[in-house]
PDB file of C-alpha atoms in Angstrom:
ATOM      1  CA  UNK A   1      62.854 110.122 106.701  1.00  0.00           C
ATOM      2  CA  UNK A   2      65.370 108.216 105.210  1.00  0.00           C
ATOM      3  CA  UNK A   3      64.854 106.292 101.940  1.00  0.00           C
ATOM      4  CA  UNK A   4      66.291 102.653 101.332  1.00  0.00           C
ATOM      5  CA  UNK A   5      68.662 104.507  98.757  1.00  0.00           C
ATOM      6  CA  UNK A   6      70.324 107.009 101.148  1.00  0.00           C
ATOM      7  CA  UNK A   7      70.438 103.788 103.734  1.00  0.00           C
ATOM      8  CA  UNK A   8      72.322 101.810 100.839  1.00  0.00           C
ATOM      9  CA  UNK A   9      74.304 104.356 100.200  1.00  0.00           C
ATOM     10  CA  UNK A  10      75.367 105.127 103.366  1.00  0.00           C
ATOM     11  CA  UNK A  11      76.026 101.687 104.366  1.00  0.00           C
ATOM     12  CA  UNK A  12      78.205 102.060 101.161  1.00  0.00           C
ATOM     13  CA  UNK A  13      80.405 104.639 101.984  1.00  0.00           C
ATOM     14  CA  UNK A  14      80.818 103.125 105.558  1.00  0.00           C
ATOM     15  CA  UNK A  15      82.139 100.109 104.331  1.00  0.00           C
ATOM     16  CA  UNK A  16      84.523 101.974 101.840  1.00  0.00           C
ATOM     17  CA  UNK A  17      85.539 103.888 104.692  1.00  0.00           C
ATOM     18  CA  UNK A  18      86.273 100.987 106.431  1.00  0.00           C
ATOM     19  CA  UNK A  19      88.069  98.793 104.217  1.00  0.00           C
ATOM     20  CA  UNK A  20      90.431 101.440 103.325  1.00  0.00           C
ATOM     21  CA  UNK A  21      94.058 101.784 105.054  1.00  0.00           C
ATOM     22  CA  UNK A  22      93.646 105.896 103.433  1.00  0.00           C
ATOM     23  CA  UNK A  23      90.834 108.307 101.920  1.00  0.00           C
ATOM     24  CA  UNK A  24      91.559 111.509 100.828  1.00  0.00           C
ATOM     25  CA  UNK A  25      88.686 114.174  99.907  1.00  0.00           C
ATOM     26  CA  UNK A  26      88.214 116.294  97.203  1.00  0.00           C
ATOM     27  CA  UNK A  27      86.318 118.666  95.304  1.00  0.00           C
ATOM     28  CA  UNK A  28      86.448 118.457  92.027  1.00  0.00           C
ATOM     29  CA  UNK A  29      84.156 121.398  91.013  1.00  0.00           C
ATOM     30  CA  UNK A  30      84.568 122.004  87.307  1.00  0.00           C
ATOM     31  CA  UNK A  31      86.189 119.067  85.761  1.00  0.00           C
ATOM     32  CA  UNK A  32      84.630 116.909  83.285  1.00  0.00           C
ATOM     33  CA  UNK A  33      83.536 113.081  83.328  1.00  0.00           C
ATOM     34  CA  UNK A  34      86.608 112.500  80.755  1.00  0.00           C
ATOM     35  CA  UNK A  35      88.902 114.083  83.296  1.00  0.00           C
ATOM     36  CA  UNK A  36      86.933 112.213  86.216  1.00  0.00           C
ATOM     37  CA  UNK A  37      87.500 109.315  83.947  1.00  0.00           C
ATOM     38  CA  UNK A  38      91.322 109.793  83.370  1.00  0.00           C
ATOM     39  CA  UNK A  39      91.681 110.062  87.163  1.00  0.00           C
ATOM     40  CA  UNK A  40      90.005 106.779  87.939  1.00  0.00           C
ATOM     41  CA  UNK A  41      92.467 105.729  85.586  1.00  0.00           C
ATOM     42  CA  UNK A  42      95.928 106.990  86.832  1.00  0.00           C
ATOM     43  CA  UNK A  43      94.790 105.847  90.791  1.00  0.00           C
ATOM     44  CA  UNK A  44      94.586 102.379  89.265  1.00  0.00           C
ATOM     45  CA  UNK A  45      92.456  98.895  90.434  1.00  0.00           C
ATOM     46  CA  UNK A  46      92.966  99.282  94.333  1.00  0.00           C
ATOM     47  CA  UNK A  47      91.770 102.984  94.575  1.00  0.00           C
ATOM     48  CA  UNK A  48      87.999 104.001  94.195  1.00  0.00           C
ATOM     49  CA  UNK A  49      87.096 107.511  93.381  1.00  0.00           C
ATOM     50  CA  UNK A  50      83.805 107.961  94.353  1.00  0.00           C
ATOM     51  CA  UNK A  51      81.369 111.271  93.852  1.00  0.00           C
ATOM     52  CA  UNK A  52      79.703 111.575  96.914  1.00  0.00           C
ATOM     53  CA  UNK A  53      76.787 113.760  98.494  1.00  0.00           C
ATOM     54  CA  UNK A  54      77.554 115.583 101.726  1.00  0.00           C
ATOM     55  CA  UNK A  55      75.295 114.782 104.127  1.00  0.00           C
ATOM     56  CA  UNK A  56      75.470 111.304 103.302  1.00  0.00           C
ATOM     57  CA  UNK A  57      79.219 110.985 103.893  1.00  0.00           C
ATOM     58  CA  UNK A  58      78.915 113.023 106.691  1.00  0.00           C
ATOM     59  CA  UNK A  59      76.596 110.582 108.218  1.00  0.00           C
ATOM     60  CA  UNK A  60      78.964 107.328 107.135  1.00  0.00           C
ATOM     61  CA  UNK A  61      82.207 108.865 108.641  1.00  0.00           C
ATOM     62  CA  UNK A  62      80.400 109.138 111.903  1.00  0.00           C
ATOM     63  CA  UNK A  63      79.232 105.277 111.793  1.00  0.00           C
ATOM     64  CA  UNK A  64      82.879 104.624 110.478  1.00  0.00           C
ATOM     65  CA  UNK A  65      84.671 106.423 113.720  1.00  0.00           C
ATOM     66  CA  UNK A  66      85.837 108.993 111.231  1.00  0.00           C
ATOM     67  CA  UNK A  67      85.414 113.084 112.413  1.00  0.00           C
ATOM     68  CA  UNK A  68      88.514 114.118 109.831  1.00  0.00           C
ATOM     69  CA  UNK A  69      86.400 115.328 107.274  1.00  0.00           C
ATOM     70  CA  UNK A  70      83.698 117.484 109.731  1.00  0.00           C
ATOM     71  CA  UNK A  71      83.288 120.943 108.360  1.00  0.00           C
ATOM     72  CA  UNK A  72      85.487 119.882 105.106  1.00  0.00           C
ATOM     73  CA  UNK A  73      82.132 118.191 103.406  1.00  0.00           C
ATOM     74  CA  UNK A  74      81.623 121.204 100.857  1.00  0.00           C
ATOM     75  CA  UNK A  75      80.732 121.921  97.042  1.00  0.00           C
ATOM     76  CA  UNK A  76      81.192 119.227  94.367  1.00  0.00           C
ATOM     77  CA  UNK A  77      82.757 116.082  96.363  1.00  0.00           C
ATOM     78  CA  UNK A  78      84.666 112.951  95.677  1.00  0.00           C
ATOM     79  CA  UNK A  79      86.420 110.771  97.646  1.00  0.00           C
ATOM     80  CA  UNK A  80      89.621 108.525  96.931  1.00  0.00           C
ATOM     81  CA  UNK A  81      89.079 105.660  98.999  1.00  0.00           C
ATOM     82  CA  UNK A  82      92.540 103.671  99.139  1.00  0.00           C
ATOM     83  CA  UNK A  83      92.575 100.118  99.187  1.00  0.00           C
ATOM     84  CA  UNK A  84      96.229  99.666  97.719  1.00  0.00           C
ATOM     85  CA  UNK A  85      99.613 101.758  98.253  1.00  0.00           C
ATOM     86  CA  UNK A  86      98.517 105.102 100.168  1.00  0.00           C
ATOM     87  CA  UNK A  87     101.782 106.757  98.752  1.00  0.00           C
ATOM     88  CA  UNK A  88     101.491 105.924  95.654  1.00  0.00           C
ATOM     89  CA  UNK A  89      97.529 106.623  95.185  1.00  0.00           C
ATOM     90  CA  UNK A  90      98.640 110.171  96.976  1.00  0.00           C
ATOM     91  CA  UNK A  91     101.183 111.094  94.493  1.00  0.00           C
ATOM     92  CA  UNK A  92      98.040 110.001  90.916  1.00  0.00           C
ATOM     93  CA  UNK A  93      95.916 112.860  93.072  1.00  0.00           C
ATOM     94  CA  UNK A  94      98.820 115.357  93.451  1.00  0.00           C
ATOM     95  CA  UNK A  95     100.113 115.049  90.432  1.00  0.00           C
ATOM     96  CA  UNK A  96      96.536 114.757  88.316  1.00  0.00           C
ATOM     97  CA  UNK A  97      95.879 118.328  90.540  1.00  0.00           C
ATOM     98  CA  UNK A  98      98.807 119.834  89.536  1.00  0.00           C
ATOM     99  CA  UNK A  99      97.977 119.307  85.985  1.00  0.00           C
ATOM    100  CA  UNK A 100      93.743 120.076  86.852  1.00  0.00           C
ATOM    101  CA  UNK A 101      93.963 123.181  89.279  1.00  0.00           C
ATOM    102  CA  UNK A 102      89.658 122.269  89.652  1.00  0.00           C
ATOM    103  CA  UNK A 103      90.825 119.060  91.758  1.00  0.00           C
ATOM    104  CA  UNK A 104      91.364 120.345  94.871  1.00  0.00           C
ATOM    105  CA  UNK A 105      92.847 117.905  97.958  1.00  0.00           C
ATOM    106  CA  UNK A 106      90.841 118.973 101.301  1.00  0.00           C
ATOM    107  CA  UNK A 107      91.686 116.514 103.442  1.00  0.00           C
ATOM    108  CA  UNK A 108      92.500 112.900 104.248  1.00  0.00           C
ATOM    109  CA  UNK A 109      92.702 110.560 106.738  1.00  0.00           C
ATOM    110  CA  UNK A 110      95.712 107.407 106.790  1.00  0.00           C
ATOM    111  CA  UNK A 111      95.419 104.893 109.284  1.00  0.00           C
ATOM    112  CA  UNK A 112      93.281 106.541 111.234  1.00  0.00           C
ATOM    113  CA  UNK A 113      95.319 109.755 111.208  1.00  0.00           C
ATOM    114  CA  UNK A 114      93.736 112.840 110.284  1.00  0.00           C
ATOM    115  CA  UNK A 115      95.688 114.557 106.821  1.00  0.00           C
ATOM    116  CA  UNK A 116      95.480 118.211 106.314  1.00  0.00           C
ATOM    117  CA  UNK A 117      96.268 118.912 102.343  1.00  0.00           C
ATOM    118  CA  UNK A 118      99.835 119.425 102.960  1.00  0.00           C
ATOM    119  CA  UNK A 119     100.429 116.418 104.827  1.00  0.00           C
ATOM    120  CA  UNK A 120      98.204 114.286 101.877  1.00  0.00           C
ATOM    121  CA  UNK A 121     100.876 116.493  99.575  1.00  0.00           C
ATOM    122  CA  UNK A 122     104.019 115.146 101.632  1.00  0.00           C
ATOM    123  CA  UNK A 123     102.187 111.848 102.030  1.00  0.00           C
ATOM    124  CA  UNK A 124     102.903 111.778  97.827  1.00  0.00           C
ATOM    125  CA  UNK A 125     106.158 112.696  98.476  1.00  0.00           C
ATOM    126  CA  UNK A 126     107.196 109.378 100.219  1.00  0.00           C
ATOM    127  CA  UNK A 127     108.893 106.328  98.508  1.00  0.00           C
ATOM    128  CA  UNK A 128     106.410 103.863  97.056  1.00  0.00           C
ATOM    129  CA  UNK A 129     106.072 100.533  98.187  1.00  0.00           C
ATOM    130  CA  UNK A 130     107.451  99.732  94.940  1.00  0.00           C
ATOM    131  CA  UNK A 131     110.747 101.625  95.864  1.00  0.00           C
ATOM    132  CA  UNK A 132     110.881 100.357  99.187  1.00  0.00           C
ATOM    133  CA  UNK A 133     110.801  96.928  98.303  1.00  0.00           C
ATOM    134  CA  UNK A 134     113.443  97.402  96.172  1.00  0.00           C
ATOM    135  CA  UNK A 135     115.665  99.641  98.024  1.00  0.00           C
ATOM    136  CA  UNK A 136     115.120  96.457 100.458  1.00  0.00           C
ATOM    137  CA  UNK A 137     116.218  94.001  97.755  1.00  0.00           C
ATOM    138  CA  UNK A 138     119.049  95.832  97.352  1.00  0.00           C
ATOM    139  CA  UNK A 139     120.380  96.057 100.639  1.00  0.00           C
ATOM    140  CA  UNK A 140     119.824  92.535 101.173  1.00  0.00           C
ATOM    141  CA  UNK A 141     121.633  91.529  97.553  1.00  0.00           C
ATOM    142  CA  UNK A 142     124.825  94.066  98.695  1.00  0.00           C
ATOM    143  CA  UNK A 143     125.827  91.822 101.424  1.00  0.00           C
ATOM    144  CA  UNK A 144     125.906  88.745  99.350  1.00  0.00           C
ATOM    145  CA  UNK A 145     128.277  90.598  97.207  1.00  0.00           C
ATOM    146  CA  UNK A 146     130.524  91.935  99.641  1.00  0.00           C
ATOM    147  CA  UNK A 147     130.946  88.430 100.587  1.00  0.00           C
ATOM    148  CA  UNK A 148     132.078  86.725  97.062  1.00  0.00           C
ATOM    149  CA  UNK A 149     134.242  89.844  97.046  1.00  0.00           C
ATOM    150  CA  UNK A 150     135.766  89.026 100.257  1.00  0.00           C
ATOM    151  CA  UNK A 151     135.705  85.189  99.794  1.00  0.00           C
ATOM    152  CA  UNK A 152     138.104  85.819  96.971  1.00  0.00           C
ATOM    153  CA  UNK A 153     140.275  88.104  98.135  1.00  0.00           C
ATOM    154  CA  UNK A 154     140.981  85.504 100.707  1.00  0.00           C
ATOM    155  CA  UNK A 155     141.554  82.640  98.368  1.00  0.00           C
ATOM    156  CA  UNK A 156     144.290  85.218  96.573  1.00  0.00           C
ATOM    157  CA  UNK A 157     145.907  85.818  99.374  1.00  0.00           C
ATOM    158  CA  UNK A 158     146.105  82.565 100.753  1.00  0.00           C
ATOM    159  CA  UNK A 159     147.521  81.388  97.311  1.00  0.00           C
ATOM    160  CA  UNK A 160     150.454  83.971  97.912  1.00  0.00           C
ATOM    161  CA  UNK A 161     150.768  83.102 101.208  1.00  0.00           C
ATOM    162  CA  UNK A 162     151.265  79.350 100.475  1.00  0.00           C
ATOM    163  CA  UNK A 163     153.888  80.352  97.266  1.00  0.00           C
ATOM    164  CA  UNK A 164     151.676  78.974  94.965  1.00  0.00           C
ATOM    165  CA  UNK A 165     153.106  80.460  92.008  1.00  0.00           C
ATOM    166  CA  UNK A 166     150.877  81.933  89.348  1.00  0.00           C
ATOM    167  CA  UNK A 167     149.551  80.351  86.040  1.00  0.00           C
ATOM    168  CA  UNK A 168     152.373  82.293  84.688  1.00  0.00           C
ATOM    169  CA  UNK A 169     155.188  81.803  86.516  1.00  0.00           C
ATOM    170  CA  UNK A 170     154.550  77.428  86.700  1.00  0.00           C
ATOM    171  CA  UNK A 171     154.704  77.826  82.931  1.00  0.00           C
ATOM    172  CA  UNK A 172     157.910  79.559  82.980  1.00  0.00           C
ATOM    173  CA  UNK A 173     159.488  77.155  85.985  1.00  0.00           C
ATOM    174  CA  UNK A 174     158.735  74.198  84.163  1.00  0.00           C
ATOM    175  CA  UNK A 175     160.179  75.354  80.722  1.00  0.00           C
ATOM    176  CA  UNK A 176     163.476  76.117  82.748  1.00  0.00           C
ATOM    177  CA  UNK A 177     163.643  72.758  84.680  1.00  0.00           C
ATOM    178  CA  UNK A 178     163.417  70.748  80.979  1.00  0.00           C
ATOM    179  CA  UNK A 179     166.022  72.793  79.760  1.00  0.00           C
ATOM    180  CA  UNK A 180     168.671  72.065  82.884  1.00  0.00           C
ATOM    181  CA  UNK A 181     169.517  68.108  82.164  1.00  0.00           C
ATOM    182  CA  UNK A 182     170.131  69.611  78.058  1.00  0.00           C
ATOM    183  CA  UNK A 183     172.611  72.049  79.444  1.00  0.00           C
ATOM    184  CA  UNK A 184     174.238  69.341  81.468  1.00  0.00           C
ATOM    185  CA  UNK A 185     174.680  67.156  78.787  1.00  0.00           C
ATOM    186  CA  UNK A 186     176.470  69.583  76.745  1.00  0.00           C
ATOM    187  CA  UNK A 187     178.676  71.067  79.361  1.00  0.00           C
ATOM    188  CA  UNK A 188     180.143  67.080  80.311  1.00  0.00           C
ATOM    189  CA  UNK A 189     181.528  66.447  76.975  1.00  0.00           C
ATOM    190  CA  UNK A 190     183.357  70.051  76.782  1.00  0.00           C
ATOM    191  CA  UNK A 191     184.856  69.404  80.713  1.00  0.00           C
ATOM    192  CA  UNK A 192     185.965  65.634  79.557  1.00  0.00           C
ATOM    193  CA  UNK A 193     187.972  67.698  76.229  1.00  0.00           C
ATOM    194  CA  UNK A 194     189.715  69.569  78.724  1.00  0.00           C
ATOM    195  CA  UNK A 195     190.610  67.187  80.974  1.00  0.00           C
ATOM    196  CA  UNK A 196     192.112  65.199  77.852  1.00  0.00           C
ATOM    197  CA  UNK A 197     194.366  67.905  76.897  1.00  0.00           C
ATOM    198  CA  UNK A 198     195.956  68.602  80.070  1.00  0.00           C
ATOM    199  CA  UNK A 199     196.855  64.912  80.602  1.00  0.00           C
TER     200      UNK A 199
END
C-alpha cells in the first residue's frame, strides 16, 4: 500500500519530469556527498540533481508519458532534471564523468526524445545557447559593417569621380594661384625695360 511519502514523492518526480525540456539518468554508485555536492554545483541554478529510488521513478515516468528510462532504473540513481540550457547542463555531466569514472550517464530523454549515453555525450558536444546567441550577434553586427565599409568606399569614389581634389592637393593649388599675380608683377617691369631699349 502506498504511504503519503512515496505518493509525495512520486507526485515529485512527475512534476520534475514534467517541467523539464531534458533529464538525463545516472548512477552514481561510489561517489561521495562532496562530489554529489560539487556536481550540483557545476550544473548550476536551472538543473536539479536529484537521488532517486527506482521504483518510485519508475512509477512517475509512467504518469509523466515517459518509457525512456524502462529497464535503465538500476543501482545507486540520480537524475539531472534540466530546467535551463540542455547543452550546456549535458556537457557539467560529461565532463564531471570524465573526471569521476563512478558517474555513469545511462540515459536521457530531450524534448521528449529518448537519449542513449552517446547521444546525451554528443548532446554535450553542441554549441551552448551562450555561443549561439553570440555567433547570432555576430552575424547580425557583420552586415552593419560591411555596410559603413561600403558606404565609404562610395563617398571616395564619388569624390574622385567629381575631381574633388584631395586635402593635399587644394593646399598645394591654392599656394600656386597666390603666387601667379607676384610673378606677373615682376615679369611687366622687365618686358617694359626691353621695350625701352629697342626704341
Amino acid at each position: 500500500m502506498a504511504t503519503p511519502t512515496k505518493v509525495s514523492a512520486v507526485d515529485e518526480i512527475t512534476t520534475d519530469f514534467k517541467d523539464s525540456t531534458a533529464a538525463v539518468l545516472t548512477e552514481y554508485r561510489g561517489l561521495t556527498v562532496a562530489q554529489l555536492k560539487e556536481l550540483r554545483r557545476a550544473l548550476g541554478a536551472d538543473t536539479k540533481f536529484s537521488v532517486v529510488k527506482n521504483t518510485l521513478t519508475g512509477i512517475a515516468a509512467k504518469e509523466a508519458g515517459i518509457d525512456a528510462f524502462e529497464g535503465q532504473l538500476s543501482g545507486p540513481t540520480a537524475i539531472a532534471f534540466i530546467k535551463g540550457d540542455a547543452v550546456a547542463a549535458a556537457k557539467s555531466l560529461t565532463d564531471f564523468a570524465k573526471a569521476n569514472p563512478k558517474l555513469v550517464i545511462k540515459t536521457g530523454i530531450f524534448e521528449g526524445k529518448a537519449l542513449d549515453a552517446s547521444e546525451v555525450i554528443a548532446l554535450a558536444a553542441l554549441e551552448s545557447r551562450e555561443l549561439q546567441l553570440a555567433r547570432v550577434a555576430g552575424v547580425l553586427k557583420a552586415p552593419m559593417s560591411a555596410l559603413a565599409r561600403t558606404v565609404e568606399a562610395l563617398r571616395v569614389k564619388l569624390e574622385e569621380g567629381s575631381g574633388a581634389a584631395p586635402a593635399a592637393d587644394a593646399d598645394s593649388s591654392a599656394a600656386e594661384e597666390a603666387a601667379a599675380p607676384a610673378e606677373a608683377a615682376a615679369e611687366a617691369p622687365a618686358e617694359e625695360a626691353a621695350a625701352t631699349e629697342a626704341n
